[in-house]
Short mmCIF file of C-alpha atoms and ligand atoms in Angstrom, two decimals:
data_model
loop_
_atom_site.label_atom_id
_atom_site.label_comp_id
_atom_site.label_asym_id
_atom_site.label_seq_id
_atom_site.Cartn_x
_atom_site.Cartn_y
_atom_site.Cartn_z
CA MET K 1 -76.54 190.81 -59.80
CA ARG K 2 -77.85 193.43 -62.23
CA LYS K 3 -80.35 192.19 -64.81
CA PRO K 4 -79.43 193.73 -68.20
CA LEU K 5 -82.07 196.09 -69.53
CA ILE K 6 -82.70 196.68 -73.23
CA ALA K 7 -85.09 199.56 -73.86
CA GLY K 8 -86.42 200.72 -77.20
CA ASN K 9 -87.18 204.44 -77.36
CA TRP K 10 -89.41 204.94 -80.39
CA LYS K 11 -89.41 208.73 -80.02
CA MET K 12 -92.06 210.45 -82.21
CA ASN K 13 -92.46 207.46 -84.52
CA LYS K 14 -95.15 204.87 -85.28
CA THR K 15 -98.93 205.16 -85.35
CA VAL K 16 -100.99 202.87 -83.13
CA PRO K 17 -101.32 200.17 -85.85
CA GLU K 18 -97.59 200.37 -86.59
CA SER K 19 -96.79 200.06 -82.89
CA LEU K 20 -99.02 196.97 -82.58
CA GLU K 21 -97.43 195.43 -85.65
CA MET K 22 -93.96 195.89 -84.15
CA ILE K 23 -95.09 194.35 -80.84
CA ARG K 24 -96.55 191.33 -82.66
CA ALA K 25 -93.30 190.82 -84.58
CA LEU K 26 -91.20 191.10 -81.44
CA ARG K 27 -93.38 188.87 -79.27
CA GLY K 28 -93.11 186.14 -81.87
CA ARG K 29 -89.33 186.11 -81.62
CA LEU K 30 -88.49 186.79 -78.01
CA ASP K 31 -86.84 183.95 -76.17
CA PRO K 32 -88.46 183.59 -72.70
CA SER K 33 -85.11 182.46 -71.31
CA SER K 34 -83.37 185.65 -72.42
CA PRO K 35 -81.30 187.17 -69.59
CA ALA K 36 -82.49 190.65 -70.62
CA GLU K 37 -85.37 192.69 -69.31
CA VAL K 38 -86.98 194.27 -72.38
CA VAL K 39 -88.77 197.63 -72.27
CA LEU K 40 -90.66 199.31 -75.08
CA ILE K 41 -91.11 203.08 -74.97
CA PRO K 42 -93.69 204.11 -77.58
CA SER K 43 -95.38 207.49 -78.04
CA PHE K 44 -98.07 208.46 -75.51
CA THR K 45 -100.77 207.80 -78.12
CA ALA K 46 -99.83 204.12 -78.42
CA LEU K 47 -99.32 203.33 -74.71
CA PHE K 48 -102.79 202.05 -73.93
CA SER K 49 -102.99 199.68 -76.91
CA ALA K 50 -99.35 198.66 -76.45
CA ALA K 51 -100.04 197.66 -72.85
CA GLU K 52 -102.88 195.40 -74.00
CA ALA K 53 -100.72 193.87 -76.73
CA LEU K 54 -97.84 193.24 -74.30
CA ARG K 55 -99.95 191.48 -71.69
CA GLY K 56 -98.34 188.21 -70.63
CA SER K 57 -95.24 188.82 -72.75
CA GLY K 58 -92.88 189.76 -69.92
CA ILE K 59 -91.95 192.90 -71.91
CA HIS K 60 -92.34 196.07 -69.87
CA LEU K 61 -93.76 199.38 -71.00
CA GLY K 62 -92.22 202.84 -70.52
CA ALA K 63 -93.07 206.43 -71.44
CA GLN K 64 -90.81 209.03 -72.99
CA ASN K 65 -91.65 211.90 -70.66
CA LEU K 66 -93.91 212.97 -67.81
CA SER K 67 -95.10 216.21 -66.26
CA HIS K 68 -93.31 217.48 -63.17
CA LEU K 69 -96.77 218.29 -61.80
CA SER K 70 -99.22 215.72 -60.47
CA GLN K 71 -102.53 216.85 -61.93
CA GLY K 72 -104.77 219.76 -62.82
CA ALA K 73 -104.80 222.68 -65.24
CA VAL K 74 -101.64 221.82 -67.18
CA THR K 75 -102.75 221.68 -70.81
CA GLY K 76 -100.83 219.24 -72.96
CA GLU K 77 -99.00 217.44 -70.17
CA VAL K 78 -99.28 213.83 -69.01
CA SER K 79 -98.89 212.86 -65.37
CA GLY K 80 -97.03 209.95 -63.82
CA THR K 81 -100.28 208.63 -62.36
CA GLN K 82 -101.83 208.62 -65.84
CA LEU K 83 -98.81 206.74 -67.22
CA LYS K 84 -99.00 204.23 -64.41
CA SER K 85 -102.72 203.76 -65.05
CA VAL K 86 -102.07 202.66 -68.65
CA GLY K 87 -99.50 200.12 -67.53
CA CYS K 88 -96.17 201.96 -67.67
CA ARG K 89 -93.42 200.77 -65.36
CA TYR K 90 -90.62 203.05 -66.59
CA VAL K 91 -90.33 206.65 -67.72
CA LEU K 92 -87.45 208.47 -69.42
CA VAL K 93 -86.35 211.61 -67.63
CA GLY K 94 -83.90 214.18 -68.99
CA HIS K 95 -83.43 212.72 -72.46
CA SER K 96 -81.05 215.02 -74.35
CA GLU K 97 -83.76 215.83 -76.90
CA ARG K 98 -85.92 217.15 -74.02
CA ARG K 99 -82.95 219.02 -72.56
CA GLN K 100 -82.04 220.58 -75.92
CA LEU K 101 -85.35 221.10 -77.74
CA PHE K 102 -87.50 221.91 -74.69
CA GLN K 103 -84.90 223.57 -72.45
CA GLU K 104 -85.33 221.07 -69.63
CA ASP K 105 -82.65 221.91 -67.08
CA ASP K 106 -81.29 219.84 -64.20
CA ALA K 107 -83.77 221.39 -61.76
CA LEU K 108 -86.77 220.39 -63.89
CA VAL K 109 -85.28 216.97 -64.56
CA HIS K 110 -84.93 216.48 -60.81
CA GLN K 111 -88.55 217.49 -60.23
CA LYS K 112 -89.70 215.06 -62.90
CA LEU K 113 -87.63 212.26 -61.40
CA LYS K 114 -89.08 212.88 -57.92
CA THR K 115 -92.60 213.00 -59.34
CA ALA K 116 -92.04 209.75 -61.22
CA LEU K 117 -90.85 208.05 -58.03
CA SER K 118 -93.70 209.37 -55.93
CA GLU K 119 -96.20 208.18 -58.53
CA GLY K 120 -94.80 204.65 -58.56
CA LEU K 121 -92.73 204.72 -61.75
CA TYR K 122 -89.10 203.66 -62.28
CA PRO K 123 -87.23 206.61 -63.83
CA ILE K 124 -84.53 206.17 -66.46
CA LEU K 125 -82.34 209.26 -65.97
CA CYS K 126 -80.48 210.19 -69.15
CA VAL K 127 -77.14 211.97 -68.86
CA GLY K 128 -74.44 212.78 -71.39
CA GLU K 129 -72.14 215.38 -72.86
CA THR K 130 -72.26 217.21 -76.18
CA LEU K 131 -69.38 217.00 -78.66
CA GLU K 132 -68.33 220.53 -77.72
CA GLN K 133 -68.22 219.63 -74.03
CA ARG K 134 -66.25 216.43 -74.74
CA GLU K 135 -63.73 218.31 -76.84
CA ALA K 136 -63.37 220.94 -74.10
CA GLY K 137 -62.57 218.17 -71.58
CA GLN K 138 -65.77 218.76 -69.61
CA THR K 139 -67.39 215.31 -69.93
CA ARG K 140 -66.98 214.30 -66.30
CA ASP K 141 -67.98 217.70 -64.93
CA ILE K 142 -71.15 217.78 -67.01
CA ILE K 143 -72.21 214.24 -66.13
CA GLY K 144 -71.21 214.72 -62.49
CA THR K 145 -73.50 217.76 -62.27
CA GLN K 146 -76.37 216.03 -64.08
CA LEU K 147 -76.15 213.16 -61.56
CA GLN K 148 -75.68 215.36 -58.54
CA GLU K 149 -78.60 217.64 -59.39
CA GLY K 150 -80.85 215.00 -60.89
CA LEU K 151 -80.54 212.58 -57.97
CA LYS K 152 -80.06 214.92 -55.03
CA GLY K 153 -81.73 213.99 -51.78
CA LEU K 154 -83.04 210.59 -52.90
CA THR K 155 -83.58 208.05 -50.12
CA PRO K 156 -82.04 204.56 -50.42
CA PRO K 157 -85.36 202.97 -51.50
CA GLU K 158 -85.76 205.70 -54.15
CA ILE K 159 -82.27 205.43 -55.65
CA ARG K 160 -82.70 201.66 -55.99
CA LYS K 161 -85.52 202.30 -58.48
CA VAL K 162 -83.43 204.52 -60.76
CA VAL K 163 -81.77 203.40 -63.98
CA VAL K 164 -79.10 205.74 -65.39
CA ALA K 165 -78.65 205.96 -69.16
CA TYR K 166 -75.34 207.30 -70.41
CA GLU K 167 -76.13 208.84 -73.77
CA PRO K 168 -73.36 210.97 -75.26
CA VAL K 169 -75.27 213.57 -77.26
CA TRP K 170 -72.78 213.29 -80.16
CA ALA K 171 -73.67 209.60 -80.50
CA ILE K 172 -77.46 209.94 -80.62
CA GLY K 173 -78.87 209.32 -84.08
CA THR K 174 -75.50 210.01 -85.69
CA GLY K 175 -74.27 206.48 -86.39
CA LYS K 176 -71.17 207.32 -84.30
CA ASN K 177 -71.43 205.17 -81.18
CA ALA K 178 -68.99 205.50 -78.29
CA GLN K 179 -66.34 202.79 -78.45
CA PRO K 180 -66.87 200.09 -75.80
CA GLU K 181 -63.83 201.16 -73.75
CA GLN K 182 -64.79 204.82 -74.03
CA ALA K 183 -68.33 204.06 -72.81
CA GLN K 184 -67.04 201.73 -70.04
CA ASP K 185 -64.78 204.52 -68.83
CA ILE K 186 -67.76 206.84 -68.34
CA HIS K 187 -69.99 204.10 -66.89
CA GLU K 188 -67.29 203.40 -64.32
CA PHE K 189 -67.16 207.09 -63.52
CA ILE K 190 -70.97 207.17 -63.14
CA ARG K 191 -70.86 204.15 -60.83
CA GLY K 192 -68.18 205.88 -58.77
CA ARG K 193 -70.36 208.96 -58.43
CA LEU K 194 -73.34 206.85 -57.36
CA VAL K 195 -71.15 205.13 -54.80
CA SER K 196 -70.02 208.44 -53.33
CA GLN K 197 -73.58 209.86 -53.38
CA PHE K 198 -75.40 206.75 -52.08
CA GLY K 199 -72.89 204.20 -50.82
CA GLU K 200 -71.40 201.02 -52.23
CA ASP K 201 -74.27 198.65 -51.38
CA THR K 202 -76.88 200.68 -53.22
CA ALA K 203 -74.81 201.80 -56.21
CA GLN K 204 -73.64 198.33 -57.12
CA ASP K 205 -77.29 197.43 -57.82
CA ASN K 206 -78.08 200.40 -60.07
CA ARG K 207 -78.25 199.60 -63.73
CA ILE K 208 -76.30 201.96 -65.99
CA VAL K 209 -77.25 201.48 -69.63
CA TYR K 210 -75.58 202.93 -72.73
CA GLY K 211 -77.45 204.78 -75.51
CA GLY K 212 -76.34 206.39 -78.76
CA SER K 213 -76.33 204.64 -82.15
CA VAL K 214 -76.57 201.13 -80.68
CA THR K 215 -76.84 198.52 -83.45
CA PRO K 216 -76.68 194.72 -83.72
CA GLU K 217 -73.06 195.17 -84.89
CA ASN K 218 -71.76 197.24 -81.98
CA SER K 219 -73.97 195.88 -79.16
CA PRO K 220 -71.93 192.72 -78.35
CA GLY K 221 -68.80 194.82 -77.66
CA LEU K 222 -70.69 197.40 -75.62
CA LEU K 223 -72.75 194.88 -73.61
CA ALA K 224 -69.63 192.86 -72.72
CA GLN K 225 -68.25 195.76 -70.62
CA PRO K 226 -68.47 195.24 -66.85
CA ASP K 227 -70.33 198.48 -66.06
CA ILE K 228 -72.63 198.52 -69.11
CA ASP K 229 -75.85 196.94 -67.90
CA GLY K 230 -77.89 197.24 -71.06
CA ALA K 231 -78.82 199.64 -73.82
CA LEU K 232 -81.26 202.43 -74.60
CA VAL K 233 -81.87 202.05 -78.30
CA GLY K 234 -83.45 204.66 -80.59
CA GLY K 235 -83.29 204.13 -84.35
CA ALA K 236 -82.58 200.40 -84.26
CA SER K 237 -85.53 199.77 -81.94
CA LEU K 238 -87.95 200.73 -84.71
CA ASP K 239 -87.19 197.53 -86.60
CA ALA K 240 -88.11 194.20 -85.00
CA ASP K 241 -85.17 192.31 -86.56
CA LEU K 242 -82.58 194.86 -85.48
CA PHE K 243 -84.02 195.26 -82.00
CA TYR K 244 -84.28 191.52 -81.52
CA ALA K 245 -80.64 191.11 -82.58
CA ILE K 246 -79.59 193.63 -79.90
CA ILE K 247 -81.61 191.77 -77.23
CA ASP K 248 -80.00 188.57 -78.41
CA ALA K 249 -76.53 190.10 -77.95
CA VAL K 250 -76.97 190.31 -74.17
CA PRO K 251 -74.32 188.00 -72.69
P1 PGA W 301 -80.23 206.30 -81.30
O1 PGA W 301 -81.03 207.02 -80.11
O2 PGA W 301 -80.09 204.84 -80.92
O3 PGA W 301 -81.09 206.51 -82.51
O4 PGA W 301 -78.91 206.97 -81.38
C1 PGA W 301 -80.79 206.70 -78.75
C2 PGA W 301 -81.65 207.54 -77.84
O5 PGA W 301 -81.87 208.72 -78.15
O6 PGA W 301 -82.13 207.05 -76.80
#
């Protein structure tokens, strides 16, 4: 049984007071009997205060990025151990904004994922095709390679800790979400690839979440699909009412 995961990626938004205000608003509304696991992913600057504010809430904390290196003279980077020490459980790896704006390739994404695992974090590996790649019929090839390279050589205990996020790049921040059947089709493909890489027993437990313009309106249809185990929410996670409505849509 896969527990649905709803994660809010705040990207480069919200000051510390704004982050705390959002957490207060959300804590007040969250139903403790919700079937969803909720994860907030604020900016690095708000992680420490957010962890304090989330104490006892059952909401988990995640970071948006980590260094592929463990420690030392790496100006401007943040290590997995540092993230763990402020209370992070999850970390995003290979978000398309990192791949596109910071030229993170599959090899670097793989290094980050391995570092996250060795430092005790649960990585959320983001994969997805651009519009150009979809139109050229390359969606499965692109995602297949991102999975193959990103997850290569993981041991069974390691792969069990990984969440995969399918985020079609054309759907991120555009208001054009993938249709539920279209997303299910790719989630099923991703599950199939995990099965062939790691075996049926392991892959059936991996959560595969959808991201890209998720809203309260489209989340019930998406979350009802058999291989969609939750959502990675950007824009709509910045507003407590909208984010709560998405959590509430988990069947
Ligand atoms: P969006 O972002 O919900 O604003 O499209 C999703 C993401 O980038 O994780």
